[in-house]
PDB file of C-alpha atoms and ligand atoms in Angstrom:
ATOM      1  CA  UNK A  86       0.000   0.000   0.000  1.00  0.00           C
ATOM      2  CA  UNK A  87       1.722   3.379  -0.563  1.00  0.00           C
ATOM      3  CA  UNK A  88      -0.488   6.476   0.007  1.00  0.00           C
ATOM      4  CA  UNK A  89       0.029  10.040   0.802  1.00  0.00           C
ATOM      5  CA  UNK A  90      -1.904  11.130   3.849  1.00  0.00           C
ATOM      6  CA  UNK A  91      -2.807  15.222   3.150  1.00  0.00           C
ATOM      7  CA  UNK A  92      -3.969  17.646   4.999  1.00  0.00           C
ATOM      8  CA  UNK A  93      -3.813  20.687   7.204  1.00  0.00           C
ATOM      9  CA  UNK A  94      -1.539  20.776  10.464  1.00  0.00           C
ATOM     10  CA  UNK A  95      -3.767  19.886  13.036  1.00  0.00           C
ATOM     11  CA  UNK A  96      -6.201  17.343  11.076  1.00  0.00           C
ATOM     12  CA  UNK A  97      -5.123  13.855  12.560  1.00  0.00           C
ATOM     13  CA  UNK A  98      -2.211  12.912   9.616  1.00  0.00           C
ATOM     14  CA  UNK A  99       0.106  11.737  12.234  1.00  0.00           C
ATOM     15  CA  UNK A 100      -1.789   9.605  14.660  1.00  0.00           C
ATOM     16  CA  UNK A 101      -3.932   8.305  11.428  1.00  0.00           C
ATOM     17  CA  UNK A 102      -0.327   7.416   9.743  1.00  0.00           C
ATOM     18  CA  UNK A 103       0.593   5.098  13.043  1.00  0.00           C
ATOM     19  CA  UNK A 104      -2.531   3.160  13.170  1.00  0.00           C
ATOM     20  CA  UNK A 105      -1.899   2.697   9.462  1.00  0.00           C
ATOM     21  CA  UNK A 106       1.030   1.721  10.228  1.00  0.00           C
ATOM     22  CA  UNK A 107      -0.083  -0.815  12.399  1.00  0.00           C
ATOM     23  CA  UNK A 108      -2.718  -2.428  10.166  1.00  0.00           C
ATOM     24  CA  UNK A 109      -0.457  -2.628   6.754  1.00  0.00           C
ATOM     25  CA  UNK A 110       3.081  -2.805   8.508  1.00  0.00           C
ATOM     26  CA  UNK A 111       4.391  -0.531   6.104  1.00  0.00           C
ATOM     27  CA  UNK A 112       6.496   2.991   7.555  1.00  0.00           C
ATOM     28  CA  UNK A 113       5.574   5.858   7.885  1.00  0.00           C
ATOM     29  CA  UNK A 114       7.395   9.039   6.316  1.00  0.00           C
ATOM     30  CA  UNK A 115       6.982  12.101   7.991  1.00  0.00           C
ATOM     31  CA  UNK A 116       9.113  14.841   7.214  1.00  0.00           C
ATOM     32  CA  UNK A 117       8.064  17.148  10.036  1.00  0.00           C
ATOM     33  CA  UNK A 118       9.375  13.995  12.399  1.00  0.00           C
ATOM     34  CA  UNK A 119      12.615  13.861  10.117  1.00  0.00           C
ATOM     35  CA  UNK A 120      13.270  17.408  10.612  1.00  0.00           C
ATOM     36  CA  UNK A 121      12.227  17.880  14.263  1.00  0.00           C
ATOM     37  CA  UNK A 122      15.340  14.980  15.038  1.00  0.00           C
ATOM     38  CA  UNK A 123      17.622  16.736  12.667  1.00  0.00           C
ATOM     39  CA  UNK A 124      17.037  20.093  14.727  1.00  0.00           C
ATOM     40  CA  UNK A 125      17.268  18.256  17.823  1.00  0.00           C
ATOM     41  CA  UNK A 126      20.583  16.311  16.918  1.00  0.00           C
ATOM     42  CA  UNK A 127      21.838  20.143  15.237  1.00  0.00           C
ATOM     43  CA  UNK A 128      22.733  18.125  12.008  1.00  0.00           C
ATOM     44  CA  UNK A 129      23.131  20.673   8.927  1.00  0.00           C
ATOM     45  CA  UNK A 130      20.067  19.599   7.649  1.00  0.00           C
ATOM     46  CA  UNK A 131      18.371  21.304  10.963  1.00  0.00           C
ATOM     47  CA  UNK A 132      19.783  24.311  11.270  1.00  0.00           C
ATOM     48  CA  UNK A 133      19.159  25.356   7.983  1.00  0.00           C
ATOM     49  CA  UNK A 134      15.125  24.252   8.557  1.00  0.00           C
ATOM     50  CA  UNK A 135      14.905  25.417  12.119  1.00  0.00           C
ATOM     51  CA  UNK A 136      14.576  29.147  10.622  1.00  0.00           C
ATOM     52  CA  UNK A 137      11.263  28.349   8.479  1.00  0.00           C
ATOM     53  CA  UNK A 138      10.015  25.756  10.994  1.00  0.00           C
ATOM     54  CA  UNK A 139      10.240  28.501  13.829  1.00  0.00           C
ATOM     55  CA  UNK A 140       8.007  31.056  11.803  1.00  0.00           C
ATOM     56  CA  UNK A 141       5.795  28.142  10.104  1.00  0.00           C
ATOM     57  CA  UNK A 142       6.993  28.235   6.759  1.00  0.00           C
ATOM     58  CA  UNK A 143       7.815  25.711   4.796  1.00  0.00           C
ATOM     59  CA  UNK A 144      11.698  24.515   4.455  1.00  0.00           C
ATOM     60  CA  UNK A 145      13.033  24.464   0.846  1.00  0.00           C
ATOM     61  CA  UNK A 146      11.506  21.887  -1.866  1.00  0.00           C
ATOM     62  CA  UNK A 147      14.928  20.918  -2.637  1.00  0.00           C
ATOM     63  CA  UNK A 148      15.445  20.058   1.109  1.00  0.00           C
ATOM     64  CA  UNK A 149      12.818  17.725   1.636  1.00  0.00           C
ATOM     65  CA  UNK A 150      12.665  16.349  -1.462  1.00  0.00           C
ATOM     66  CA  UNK A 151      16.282  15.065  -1.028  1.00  0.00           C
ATOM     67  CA  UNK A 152      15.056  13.841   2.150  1.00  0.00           C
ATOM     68  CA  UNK A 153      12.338  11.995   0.742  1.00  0.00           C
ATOM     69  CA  UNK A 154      14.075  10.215  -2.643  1.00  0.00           C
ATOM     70  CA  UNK A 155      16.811   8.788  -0.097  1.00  0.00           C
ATOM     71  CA  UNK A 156      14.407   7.401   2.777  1.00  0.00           C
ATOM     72  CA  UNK A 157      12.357   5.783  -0.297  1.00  0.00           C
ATOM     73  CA  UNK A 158      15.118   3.805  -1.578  1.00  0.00           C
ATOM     74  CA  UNK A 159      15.136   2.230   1.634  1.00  0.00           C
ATOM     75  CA  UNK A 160      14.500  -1.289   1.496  1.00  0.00           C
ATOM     76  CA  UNK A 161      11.241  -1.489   4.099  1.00  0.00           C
ATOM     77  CA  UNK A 162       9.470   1.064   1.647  1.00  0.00           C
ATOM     78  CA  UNK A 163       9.624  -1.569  -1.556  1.00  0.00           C
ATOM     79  CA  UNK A 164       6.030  -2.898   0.055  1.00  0.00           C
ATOM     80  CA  UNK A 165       4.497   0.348   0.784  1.00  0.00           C
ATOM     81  CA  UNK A 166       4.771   3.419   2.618  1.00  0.00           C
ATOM     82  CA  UNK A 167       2.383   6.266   4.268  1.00  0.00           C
ATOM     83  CA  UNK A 168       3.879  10.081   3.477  1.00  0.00           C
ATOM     84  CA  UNK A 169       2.225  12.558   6.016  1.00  0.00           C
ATOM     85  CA  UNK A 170       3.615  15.887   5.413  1.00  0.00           C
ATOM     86  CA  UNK A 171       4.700  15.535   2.093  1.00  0.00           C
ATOM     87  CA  UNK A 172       4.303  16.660  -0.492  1.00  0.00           C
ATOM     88  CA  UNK A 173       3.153  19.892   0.782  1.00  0.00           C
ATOM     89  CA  UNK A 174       3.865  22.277  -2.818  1.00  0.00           C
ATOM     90  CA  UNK A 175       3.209  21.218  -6.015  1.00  0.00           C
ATOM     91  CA  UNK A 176       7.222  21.510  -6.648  1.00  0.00           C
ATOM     92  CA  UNK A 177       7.397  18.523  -4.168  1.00  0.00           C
ATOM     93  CA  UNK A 178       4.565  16.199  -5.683  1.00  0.00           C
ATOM     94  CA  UNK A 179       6.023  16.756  -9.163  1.00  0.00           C
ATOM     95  CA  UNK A 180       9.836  15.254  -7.940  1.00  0.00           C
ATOM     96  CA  UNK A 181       7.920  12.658  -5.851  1.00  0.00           C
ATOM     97  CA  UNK A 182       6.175  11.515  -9.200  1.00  0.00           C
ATOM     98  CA  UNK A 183       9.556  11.576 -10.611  1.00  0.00           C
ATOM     99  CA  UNK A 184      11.530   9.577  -8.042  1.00  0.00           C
ATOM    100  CA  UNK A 185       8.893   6.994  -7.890  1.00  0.00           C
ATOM    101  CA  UNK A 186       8.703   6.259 -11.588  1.00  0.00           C
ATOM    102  CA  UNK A 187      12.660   5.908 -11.560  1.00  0.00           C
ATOM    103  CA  UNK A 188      12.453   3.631  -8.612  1.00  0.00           C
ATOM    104  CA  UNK A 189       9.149   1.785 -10.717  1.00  0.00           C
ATOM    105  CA  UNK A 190       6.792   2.519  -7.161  1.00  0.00           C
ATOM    106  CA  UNK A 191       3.315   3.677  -7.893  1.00  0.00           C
ATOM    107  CA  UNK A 192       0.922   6.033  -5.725  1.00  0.00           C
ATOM    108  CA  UNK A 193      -2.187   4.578  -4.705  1.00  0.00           C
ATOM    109  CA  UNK A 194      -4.196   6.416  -2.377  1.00  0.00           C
ATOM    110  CA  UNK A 195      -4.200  10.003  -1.505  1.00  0.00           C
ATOM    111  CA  UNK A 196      -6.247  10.294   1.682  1.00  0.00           C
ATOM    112  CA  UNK A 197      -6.791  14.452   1.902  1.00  0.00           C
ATOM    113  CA  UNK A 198      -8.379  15.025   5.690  1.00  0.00           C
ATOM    114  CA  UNK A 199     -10.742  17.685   5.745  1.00  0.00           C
ATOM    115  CA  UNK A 200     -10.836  19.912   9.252  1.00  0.00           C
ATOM    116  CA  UNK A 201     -12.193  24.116   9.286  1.00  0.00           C
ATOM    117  CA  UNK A 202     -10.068  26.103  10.553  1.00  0.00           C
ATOM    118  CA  UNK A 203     -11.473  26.808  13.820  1.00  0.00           C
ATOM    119  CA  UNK A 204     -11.413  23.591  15.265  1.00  0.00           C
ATOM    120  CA  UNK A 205      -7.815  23.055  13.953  1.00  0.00           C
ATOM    121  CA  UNK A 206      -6.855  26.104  16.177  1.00  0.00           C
ATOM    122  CA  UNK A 207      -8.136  24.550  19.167  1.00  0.00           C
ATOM    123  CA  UNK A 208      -6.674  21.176  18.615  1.00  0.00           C
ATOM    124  CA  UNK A 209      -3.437  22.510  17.686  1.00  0.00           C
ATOM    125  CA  UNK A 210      -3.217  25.040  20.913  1.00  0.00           C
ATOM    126  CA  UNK A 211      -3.723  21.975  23.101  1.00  0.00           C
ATOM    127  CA  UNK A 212      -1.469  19.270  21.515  1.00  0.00           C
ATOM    128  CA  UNK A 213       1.232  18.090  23.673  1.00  0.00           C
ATOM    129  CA  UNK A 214       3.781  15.907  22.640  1.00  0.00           C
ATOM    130  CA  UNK A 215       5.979  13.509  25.022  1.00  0.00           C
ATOM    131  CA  UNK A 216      10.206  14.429  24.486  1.00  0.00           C
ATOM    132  CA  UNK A 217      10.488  10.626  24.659  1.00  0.00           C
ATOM    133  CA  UNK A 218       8.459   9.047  22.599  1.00  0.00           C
ATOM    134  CA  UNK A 219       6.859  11.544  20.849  1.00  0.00           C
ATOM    135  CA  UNK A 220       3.087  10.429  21.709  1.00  0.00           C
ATOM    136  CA  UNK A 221       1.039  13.138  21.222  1.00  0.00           C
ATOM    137  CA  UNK A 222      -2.121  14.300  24.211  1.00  0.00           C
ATOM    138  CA  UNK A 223      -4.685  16.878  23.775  1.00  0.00           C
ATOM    139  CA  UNK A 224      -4.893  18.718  27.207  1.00  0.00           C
ATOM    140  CA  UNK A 225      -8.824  19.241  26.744  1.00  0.00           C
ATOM    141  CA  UNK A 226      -9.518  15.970  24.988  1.00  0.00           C
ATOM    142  CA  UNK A 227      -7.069  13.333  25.394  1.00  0.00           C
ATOM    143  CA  UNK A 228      -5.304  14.532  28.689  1.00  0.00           C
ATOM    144  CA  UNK A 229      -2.740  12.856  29.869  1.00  0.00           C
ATOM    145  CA  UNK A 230      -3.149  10.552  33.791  1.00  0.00           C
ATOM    146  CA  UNK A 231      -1.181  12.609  35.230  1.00  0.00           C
ATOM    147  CA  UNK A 232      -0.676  16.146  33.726  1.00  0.00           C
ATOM    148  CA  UNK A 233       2.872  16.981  31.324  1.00  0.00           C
ATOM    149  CA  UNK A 234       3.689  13.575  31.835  1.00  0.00           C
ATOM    150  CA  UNK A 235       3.131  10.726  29.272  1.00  0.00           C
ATOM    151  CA  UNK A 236       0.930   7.649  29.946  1.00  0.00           C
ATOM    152  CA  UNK A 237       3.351   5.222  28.034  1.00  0.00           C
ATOM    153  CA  UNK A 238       7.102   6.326  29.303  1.00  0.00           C
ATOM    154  CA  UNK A 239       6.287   8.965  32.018  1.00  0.00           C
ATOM    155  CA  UNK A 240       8.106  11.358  29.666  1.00  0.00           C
ATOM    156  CA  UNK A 241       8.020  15.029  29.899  1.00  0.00           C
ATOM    157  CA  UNK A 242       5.206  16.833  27.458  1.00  0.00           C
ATOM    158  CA  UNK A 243       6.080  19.543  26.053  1.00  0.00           C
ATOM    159  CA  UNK A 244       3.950  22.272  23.512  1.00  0.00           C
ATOM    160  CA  UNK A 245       5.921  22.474  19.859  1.00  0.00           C
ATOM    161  CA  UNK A 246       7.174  26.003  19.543  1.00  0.00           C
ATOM    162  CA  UNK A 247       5.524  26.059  16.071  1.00  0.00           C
ATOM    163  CA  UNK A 248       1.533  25.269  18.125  1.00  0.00           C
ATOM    164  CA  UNK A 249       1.568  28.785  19.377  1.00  0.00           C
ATOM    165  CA  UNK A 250      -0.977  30.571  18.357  1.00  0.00           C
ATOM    166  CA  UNK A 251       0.577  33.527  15.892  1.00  0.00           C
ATOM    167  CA  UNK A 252       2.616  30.507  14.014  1.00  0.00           C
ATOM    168  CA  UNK A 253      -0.456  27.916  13.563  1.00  0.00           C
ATOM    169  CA  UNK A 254      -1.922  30.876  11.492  1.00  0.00           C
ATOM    170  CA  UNK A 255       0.441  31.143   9.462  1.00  0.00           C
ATOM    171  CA  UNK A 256       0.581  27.448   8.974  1.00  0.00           C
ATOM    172  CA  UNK A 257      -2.706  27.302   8.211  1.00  0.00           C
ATOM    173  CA  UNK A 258      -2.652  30.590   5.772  1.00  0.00           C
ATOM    174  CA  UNK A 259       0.700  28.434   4.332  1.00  0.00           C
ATOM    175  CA  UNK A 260      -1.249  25.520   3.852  1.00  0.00           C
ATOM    176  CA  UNK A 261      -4.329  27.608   2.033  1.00  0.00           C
ATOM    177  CA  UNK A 262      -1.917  29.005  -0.788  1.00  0.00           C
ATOM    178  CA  UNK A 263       0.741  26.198  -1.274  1.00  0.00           C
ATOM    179  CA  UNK A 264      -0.425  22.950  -0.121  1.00  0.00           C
ATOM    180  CA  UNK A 265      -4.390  22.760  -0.834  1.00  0.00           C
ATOM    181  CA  UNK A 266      -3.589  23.377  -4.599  1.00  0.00           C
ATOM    182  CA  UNK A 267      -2.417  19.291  -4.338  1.00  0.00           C
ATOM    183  CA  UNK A 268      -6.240  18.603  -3.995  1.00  0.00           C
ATOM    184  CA  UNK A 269      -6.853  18.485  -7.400  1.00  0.00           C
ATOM    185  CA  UNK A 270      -3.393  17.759  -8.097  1.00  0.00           C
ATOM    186  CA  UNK A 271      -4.441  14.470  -6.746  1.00  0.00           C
ATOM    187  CA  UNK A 272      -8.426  14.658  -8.580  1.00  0.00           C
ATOM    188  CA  UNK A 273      -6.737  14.555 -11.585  1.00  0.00           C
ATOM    189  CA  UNK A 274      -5.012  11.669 -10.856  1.00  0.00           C
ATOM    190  CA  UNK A 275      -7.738   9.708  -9.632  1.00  0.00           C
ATOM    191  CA  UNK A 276      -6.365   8.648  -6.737  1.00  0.00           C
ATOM    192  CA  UNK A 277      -7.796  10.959  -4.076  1.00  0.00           C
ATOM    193  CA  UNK A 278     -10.343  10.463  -1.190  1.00  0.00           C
ATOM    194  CA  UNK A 279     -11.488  13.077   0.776  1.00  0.00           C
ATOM    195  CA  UNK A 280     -12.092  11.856   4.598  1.00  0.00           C
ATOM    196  CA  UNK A 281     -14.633  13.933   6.880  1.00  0.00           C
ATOM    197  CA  UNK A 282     -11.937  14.580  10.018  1.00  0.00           C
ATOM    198  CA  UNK A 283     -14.542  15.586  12.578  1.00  0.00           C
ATOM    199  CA  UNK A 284     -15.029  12.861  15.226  1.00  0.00           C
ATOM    200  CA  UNK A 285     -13.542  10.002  17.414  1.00  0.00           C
ATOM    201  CA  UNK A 286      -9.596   8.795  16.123  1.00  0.00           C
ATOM    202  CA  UNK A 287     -11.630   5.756  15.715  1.00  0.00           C
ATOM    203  CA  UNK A 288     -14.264   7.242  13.405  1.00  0.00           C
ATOM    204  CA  UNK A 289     -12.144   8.474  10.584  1.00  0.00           C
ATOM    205  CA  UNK A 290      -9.759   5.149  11.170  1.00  0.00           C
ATOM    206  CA  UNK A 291     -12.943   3.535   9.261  1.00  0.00           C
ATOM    207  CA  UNK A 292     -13.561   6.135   6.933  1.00  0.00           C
ATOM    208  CA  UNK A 293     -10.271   5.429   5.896  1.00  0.00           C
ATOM    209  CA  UNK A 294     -10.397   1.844   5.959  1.00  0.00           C
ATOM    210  CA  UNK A 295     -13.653   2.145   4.062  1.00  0.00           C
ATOM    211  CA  UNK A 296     -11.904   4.208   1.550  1.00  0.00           C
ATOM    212  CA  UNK A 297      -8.950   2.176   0.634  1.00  0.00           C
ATOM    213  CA  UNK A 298     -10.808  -1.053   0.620  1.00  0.00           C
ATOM    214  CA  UNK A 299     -14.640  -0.196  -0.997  1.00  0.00           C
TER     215      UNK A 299
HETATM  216  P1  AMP B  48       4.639  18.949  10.499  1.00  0.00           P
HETATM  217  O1  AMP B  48       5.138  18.184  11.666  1.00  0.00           O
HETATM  218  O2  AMP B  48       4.305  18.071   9.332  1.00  0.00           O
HETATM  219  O3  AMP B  48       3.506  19.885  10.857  1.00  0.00           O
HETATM  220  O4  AMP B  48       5.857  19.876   9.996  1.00  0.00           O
HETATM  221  C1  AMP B  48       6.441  20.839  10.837  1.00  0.00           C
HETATM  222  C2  AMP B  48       7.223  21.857  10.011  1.00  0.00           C
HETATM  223  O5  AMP B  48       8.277  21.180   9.292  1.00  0.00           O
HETATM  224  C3  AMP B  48       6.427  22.584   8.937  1.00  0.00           C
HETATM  225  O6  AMP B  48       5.727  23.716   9.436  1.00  0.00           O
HETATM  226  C4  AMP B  48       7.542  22.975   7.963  1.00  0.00           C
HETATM  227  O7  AMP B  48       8.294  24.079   8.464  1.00  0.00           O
HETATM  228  C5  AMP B  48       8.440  21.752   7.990  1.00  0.00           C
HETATM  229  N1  AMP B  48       8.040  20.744   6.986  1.00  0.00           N
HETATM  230  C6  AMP B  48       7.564  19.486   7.215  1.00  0.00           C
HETATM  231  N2  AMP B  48       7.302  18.842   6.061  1.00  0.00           N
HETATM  232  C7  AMP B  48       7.601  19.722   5.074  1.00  0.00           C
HETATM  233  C8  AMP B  48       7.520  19.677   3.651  1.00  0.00           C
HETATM  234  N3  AMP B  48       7.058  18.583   3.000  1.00  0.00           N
HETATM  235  N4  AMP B  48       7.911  20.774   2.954  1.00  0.00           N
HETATM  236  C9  AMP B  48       8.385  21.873   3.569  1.00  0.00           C
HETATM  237  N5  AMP B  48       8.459  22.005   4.909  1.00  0.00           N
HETATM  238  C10 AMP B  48       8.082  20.936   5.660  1.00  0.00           C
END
């Protein structure tokens, strides 16, 4: 199975990637992750993102799409793989057509989860994310036990610099002009499925289960 899960920040990509990851045992690829370690680690590759990723732009095409064409020649991604966060410009979905027809992959799904604005503001305000092992809480509707402190590892949660408030809109306005556009990038293609993202984690796990297998 190798699908693209799209979306705006703040619609469910990431914990929707990991319980597709569960079900088809294929990896997910998410570039925000990939980034995030390289800032943390202080490799090239993150200081010259942690600029954009502070203000909520997006990093260089060329950047992440070098990311992207090495991690897919990975072996573990020959049965499938889930993208979340890429592509996010047109720029990036026209080299990831490219590097998948030189490594003979196709695109099957592209899963585009559908979230207004408003309610992305408030889930994105109260995300929380554990420094070890990067589970993510909600602190008004999926707080941890015990509060700032995971469930799974008792690690310390933390708020992403890039959930305050001023930077989600300008995620959000960065997502309007450069990322939507892949919509009917993805129309055209015939491979996309729009997914209702209001509701339980559970909910739209079947409406994309439904989707992929009618
Ligand atoms: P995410 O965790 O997917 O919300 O990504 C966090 C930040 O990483 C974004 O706001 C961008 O600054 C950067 N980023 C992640 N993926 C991409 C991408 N495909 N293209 C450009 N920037 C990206």
């Amino acid at each position: 199975m190798k699908m693209i899960l799209l979306g705006p920040p703040g619609c469910g990509k990431g914990t929707q990637a990991k319980n597709l990851v569960d079900t088809y045992k294929i990896p997910q690829i998410s570039t925000g992750d990939i980034l995030r370690e390289a800032l943390k680690k202080g490799t090239p590759l993150g200081v010259e993102a942690k600029g954009y990723m502070d203000q909520g732009l997006l990093v260089p095409d060329n950047l992440v799409v070098k990311i992207i064409e090495e991690r897919l020649q990975q072996e573990d991604c020959k049965r499938g793989f889930i993208l979340d966060g890429f592509p996010r410009t047109v720029a990036q979905a026209e080299a990831l057509d490219a590097t998948l027809s030189r490594l003979e992959l196709n695109l099957e799904h592209t899963l585009s989860i559908e979230v207004d604005e408003e309610e992305l503001i408030k889930r994105l305000t109260g995300r929380r994310i554990c420094r070890k092992c990067g589970e993510s809480y909600h602190i008004a509707f999926n707080p941890p036990r015990q509060e700032d402190i995971c469930n799974s590892c008792q690690g310390e949660l933390y708020q992403r610099d890039d959930d305050l408030e001023g930077t989600i809109r300008n995620r959000l306005k960065v997502y309007q002009d450069q990322t939507a556009p892949l919509i009917s990038f993805y129309k055209n293609k015939n491979i996309l499925h729009p997914i209702a993202g209001l509701g339980s984690i559970e909910e739209i796990t079947e409406r994309i289960n439904a989707a992929i297998n009618p």
